[in-house]
PDB file of C-alpha atoms in Angstrom:
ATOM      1  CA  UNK Y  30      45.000  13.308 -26.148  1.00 46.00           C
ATOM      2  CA  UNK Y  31      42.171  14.498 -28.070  1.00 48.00           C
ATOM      3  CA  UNK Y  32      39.949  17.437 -26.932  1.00 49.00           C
ATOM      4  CA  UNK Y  33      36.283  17.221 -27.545  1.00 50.00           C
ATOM      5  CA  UNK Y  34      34.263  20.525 -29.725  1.00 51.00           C
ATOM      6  CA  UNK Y  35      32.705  22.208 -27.036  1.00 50.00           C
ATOM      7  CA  UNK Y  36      29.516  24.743 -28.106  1.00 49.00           C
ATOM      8  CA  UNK Y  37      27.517  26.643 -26.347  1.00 50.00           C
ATOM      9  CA  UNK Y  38      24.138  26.105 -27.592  1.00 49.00           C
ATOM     10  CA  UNK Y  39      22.881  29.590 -25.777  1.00 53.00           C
ATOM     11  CA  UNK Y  40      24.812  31.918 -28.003  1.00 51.00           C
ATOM     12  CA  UNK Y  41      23.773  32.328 -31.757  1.00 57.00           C
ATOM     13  CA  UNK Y  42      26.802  33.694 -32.986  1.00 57.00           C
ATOM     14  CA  UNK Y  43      29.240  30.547 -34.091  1.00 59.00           C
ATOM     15  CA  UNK Y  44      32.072  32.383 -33.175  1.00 63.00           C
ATOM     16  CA  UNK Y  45      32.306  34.227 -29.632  1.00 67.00           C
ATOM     17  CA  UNK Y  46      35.107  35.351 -26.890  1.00 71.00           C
ATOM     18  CA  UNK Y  47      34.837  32.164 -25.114  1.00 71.00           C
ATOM     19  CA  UNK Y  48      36.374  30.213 -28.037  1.00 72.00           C
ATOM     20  CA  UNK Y  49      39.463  33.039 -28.817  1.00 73.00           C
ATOM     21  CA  UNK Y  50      40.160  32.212 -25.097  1.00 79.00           C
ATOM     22  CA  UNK Y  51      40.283  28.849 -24.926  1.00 78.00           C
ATOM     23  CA  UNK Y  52      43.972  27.665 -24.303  1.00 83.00           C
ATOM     24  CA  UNK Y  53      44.570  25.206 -27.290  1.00 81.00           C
ATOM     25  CA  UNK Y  54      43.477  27.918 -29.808  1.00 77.00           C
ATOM     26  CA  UNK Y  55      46.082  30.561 -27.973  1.00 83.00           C
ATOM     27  CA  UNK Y  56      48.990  27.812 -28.074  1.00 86.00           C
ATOM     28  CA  UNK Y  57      48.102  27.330 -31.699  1.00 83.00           C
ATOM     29  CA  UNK Y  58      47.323  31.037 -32.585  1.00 82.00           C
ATOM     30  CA  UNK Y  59      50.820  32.393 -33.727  1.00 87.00           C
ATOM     31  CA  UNK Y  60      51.823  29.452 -36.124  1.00 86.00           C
ATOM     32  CA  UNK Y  61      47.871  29.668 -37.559  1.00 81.00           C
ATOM     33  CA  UNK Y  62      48.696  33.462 -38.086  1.00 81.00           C
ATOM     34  CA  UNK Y  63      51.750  32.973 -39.583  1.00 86.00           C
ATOM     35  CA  UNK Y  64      50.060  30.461 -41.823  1.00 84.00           C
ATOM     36  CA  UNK Y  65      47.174  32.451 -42.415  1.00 76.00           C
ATOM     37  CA  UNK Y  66      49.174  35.502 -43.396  1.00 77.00           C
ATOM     38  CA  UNK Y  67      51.418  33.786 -45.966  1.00 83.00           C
ATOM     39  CA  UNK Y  68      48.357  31.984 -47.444  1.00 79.00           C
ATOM     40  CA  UNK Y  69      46.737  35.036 -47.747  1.00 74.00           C
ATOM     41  CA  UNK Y  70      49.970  36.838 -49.616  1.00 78.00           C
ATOM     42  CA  UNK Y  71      50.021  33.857 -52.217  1.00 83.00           C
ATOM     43  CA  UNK Y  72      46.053  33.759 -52.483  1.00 76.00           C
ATOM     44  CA  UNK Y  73      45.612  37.606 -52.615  1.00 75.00           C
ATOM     45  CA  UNK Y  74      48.735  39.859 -53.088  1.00 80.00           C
ATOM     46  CA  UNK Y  75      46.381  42.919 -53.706  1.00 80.00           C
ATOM     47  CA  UNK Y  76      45.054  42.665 -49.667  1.00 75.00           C
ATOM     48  CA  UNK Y  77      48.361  42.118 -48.715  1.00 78.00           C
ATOM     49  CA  UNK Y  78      49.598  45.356 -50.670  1.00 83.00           C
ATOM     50  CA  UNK Y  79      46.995  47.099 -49.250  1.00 80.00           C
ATOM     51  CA  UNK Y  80      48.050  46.885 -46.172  1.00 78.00           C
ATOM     52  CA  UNK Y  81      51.227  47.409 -46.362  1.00 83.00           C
ATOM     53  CA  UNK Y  82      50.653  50.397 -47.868  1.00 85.00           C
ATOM     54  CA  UNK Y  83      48.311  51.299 -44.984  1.00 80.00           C
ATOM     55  CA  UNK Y  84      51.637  50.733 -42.833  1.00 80.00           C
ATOM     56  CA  UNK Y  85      53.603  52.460 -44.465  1.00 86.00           C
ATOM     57  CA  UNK Y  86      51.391  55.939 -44.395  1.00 83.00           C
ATOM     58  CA  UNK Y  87      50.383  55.314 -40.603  1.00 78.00           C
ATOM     59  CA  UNK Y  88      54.366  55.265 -39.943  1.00 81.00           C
ATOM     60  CA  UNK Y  89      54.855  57.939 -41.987  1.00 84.00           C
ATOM     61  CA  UNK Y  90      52.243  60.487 -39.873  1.00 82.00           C
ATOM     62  CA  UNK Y  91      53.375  62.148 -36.951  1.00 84.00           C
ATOM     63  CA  UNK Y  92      52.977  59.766 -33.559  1.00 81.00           C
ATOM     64  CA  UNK Y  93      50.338  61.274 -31.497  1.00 86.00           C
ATOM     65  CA  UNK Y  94      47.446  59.724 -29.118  1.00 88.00           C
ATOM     66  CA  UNK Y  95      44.930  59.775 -32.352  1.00 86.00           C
ATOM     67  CA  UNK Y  96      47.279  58.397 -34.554  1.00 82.00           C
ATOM     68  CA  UNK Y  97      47.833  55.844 -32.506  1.00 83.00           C
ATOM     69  CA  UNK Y  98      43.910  55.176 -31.272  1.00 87.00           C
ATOM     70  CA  UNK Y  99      42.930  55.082 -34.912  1.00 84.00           C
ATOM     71  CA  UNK Y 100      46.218  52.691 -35.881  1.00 81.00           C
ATOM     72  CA  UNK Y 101      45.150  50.260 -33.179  1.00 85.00           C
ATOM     73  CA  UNK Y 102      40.730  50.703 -34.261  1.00 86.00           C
ATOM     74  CA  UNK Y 103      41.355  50.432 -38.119  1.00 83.00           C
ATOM     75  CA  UNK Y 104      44.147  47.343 -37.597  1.00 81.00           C
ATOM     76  CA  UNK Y 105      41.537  45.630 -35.463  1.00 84.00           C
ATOM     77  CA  UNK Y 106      39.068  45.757 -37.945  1.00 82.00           C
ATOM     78  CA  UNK Y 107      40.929  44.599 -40.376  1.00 78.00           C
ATOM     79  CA  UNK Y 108      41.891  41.796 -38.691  1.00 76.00           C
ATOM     80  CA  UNK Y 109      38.459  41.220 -37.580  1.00 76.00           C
ATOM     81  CA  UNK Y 110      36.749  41.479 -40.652  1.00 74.00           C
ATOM     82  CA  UNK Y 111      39.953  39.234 -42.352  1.00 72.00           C
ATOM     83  CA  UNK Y 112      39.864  36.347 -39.678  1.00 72.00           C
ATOM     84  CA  UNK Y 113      35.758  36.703 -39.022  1.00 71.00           C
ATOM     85  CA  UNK Y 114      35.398  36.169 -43.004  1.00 68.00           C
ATOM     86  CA  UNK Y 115      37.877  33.361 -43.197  1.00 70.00           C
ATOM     87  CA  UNK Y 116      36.757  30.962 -40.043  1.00 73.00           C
ATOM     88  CA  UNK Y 117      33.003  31.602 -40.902  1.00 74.00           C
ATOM     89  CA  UNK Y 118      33.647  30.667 -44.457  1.00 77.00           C
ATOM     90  CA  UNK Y 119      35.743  27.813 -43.426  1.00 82.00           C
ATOM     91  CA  UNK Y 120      33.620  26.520 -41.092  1.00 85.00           C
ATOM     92  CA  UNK Y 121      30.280  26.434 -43.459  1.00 86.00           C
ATOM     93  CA  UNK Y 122      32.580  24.725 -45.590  1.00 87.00           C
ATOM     94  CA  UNK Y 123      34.206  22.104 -43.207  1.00 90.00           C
ATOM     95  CA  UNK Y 124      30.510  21.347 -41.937  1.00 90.00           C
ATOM     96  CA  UNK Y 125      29.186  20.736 -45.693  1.00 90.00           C
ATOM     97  CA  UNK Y 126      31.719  18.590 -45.889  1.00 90.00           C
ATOM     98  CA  UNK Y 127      31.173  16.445 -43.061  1.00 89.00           C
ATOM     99  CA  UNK Y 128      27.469  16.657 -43.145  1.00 88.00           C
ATOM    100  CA  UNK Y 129      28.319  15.255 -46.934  1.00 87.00           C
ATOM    101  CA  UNK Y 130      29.944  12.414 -45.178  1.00 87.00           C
ATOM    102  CA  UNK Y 131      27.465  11.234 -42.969  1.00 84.00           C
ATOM    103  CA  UNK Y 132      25.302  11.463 -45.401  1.00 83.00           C
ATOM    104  CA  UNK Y 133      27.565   8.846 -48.006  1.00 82.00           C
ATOM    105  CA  UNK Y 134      28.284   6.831 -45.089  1.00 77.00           C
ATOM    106  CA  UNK Y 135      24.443   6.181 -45.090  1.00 72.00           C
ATOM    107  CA  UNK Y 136      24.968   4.517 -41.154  1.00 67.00           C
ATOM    108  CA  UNK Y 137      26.810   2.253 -41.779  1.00 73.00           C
ATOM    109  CA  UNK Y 138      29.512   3.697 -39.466  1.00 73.00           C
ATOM    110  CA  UNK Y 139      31.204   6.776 -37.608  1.00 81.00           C
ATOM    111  CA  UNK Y 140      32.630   9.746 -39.298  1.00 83.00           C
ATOM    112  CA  UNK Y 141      35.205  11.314 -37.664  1.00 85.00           C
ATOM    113  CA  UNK Y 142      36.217  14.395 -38.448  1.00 87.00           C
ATOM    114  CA  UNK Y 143      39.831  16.549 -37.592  1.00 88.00           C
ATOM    115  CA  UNK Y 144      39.373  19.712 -37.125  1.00 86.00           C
ATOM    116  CA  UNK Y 145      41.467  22.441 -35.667  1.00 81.00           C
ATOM    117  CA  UNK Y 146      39.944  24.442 -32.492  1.00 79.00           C
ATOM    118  CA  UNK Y 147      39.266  27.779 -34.184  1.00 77.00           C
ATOM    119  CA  UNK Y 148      37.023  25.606 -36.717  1.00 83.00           C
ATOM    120  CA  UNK Y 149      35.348  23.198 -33.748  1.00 84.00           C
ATOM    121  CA  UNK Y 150      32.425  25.633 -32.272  1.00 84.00           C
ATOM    122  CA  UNK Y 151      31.445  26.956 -35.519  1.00 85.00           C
ATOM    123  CA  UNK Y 152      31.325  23.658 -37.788  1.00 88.00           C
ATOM    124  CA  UNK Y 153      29.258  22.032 -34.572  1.00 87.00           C
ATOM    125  CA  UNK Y 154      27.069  25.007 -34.765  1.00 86.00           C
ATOM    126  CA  UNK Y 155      26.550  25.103 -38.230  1.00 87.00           C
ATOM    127  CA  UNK Y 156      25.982  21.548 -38.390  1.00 88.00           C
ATOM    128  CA  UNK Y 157      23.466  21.211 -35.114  1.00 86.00           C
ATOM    129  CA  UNK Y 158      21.445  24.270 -37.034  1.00 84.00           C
ATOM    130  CA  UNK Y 159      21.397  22.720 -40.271  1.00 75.00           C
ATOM    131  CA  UNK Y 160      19.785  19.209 -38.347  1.00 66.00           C
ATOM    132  CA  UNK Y 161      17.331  21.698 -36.070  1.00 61.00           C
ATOM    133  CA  UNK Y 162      15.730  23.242 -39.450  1.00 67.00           C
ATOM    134  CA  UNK Y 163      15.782  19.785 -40.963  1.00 62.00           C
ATOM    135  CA  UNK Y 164      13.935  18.223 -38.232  1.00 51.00           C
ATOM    136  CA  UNK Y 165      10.162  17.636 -38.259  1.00 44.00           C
ATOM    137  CA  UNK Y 166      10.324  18.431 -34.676  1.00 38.00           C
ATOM    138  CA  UNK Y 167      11.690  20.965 -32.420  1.00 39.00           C
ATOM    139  CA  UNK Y 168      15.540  20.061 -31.754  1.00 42.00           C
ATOM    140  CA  UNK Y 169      16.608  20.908 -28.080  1.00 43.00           C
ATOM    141  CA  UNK Y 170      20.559  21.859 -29.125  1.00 40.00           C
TER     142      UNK Y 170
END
């Protein structure tokens, strides 16, 4: 069956823990990764090399507790700052596009749109802001 977007219309930030926790996204996590990553190696070989070469002088330091701590910190950043930049991006995009639908449809009909659950809170977000600061009136989201 099909799951329906669920947002949070109390949190401003389009992407928060609830949705990295929600059990579709973790069944689908490893094959988006994998995805992601070789995506990322054809798109952008230099990021790629980058990091491997920031592998390969982690591994070559000694192993100690702050080794380790700032492994784990700068790896997590990365990733954040890799995965924040691509799903944000994505989903401004995804919601142009469907907003750009609606809009061609002219209501005549439904749009439906696919989207994958890591893209679902942020694209409704995006696209329930972008009809709040069109409205004449307040919106209650």
């Amino acid at each position: 069956g099909t799951r329906p977007c669920v947002a949070r219309p109390d949190e401003d930030d389009p992407i928060g823990i609830y949705d990295f926790l929600d059990p579709m996204f973790l069944c689908g996590m490893p094959l988006a990764v994998i995805r992601y990553v070789c995506s990322t190696a054809l798109d952008a070989p230099q990021l790629v090399l980058g990091y491997g070469v920031f592998v390969v002088v982690f591994l070559a330091l000694p192993f100690n507790l702050f080794t380790t701590l700032m492994s784990i910190a700068i790896e997590i950043l990365i990733l954040r700052i890799v995965m924040g930049a691509v799903l944000l991006d994505r989903d401004a995009i995804l919601a142009r596009s469907v907003k750009d639908a609606c809009e061609d449809s002219s209501g005549s009909g439904s749009v439906v749109a696919i989207l994958g659950a890591a893209h679902c809170n942020g694209v409704k977000k995006y696209l329930m802001k972008d009809i709040c600061s069109n409205a004449e009136t307040s919106c209650d989201t």
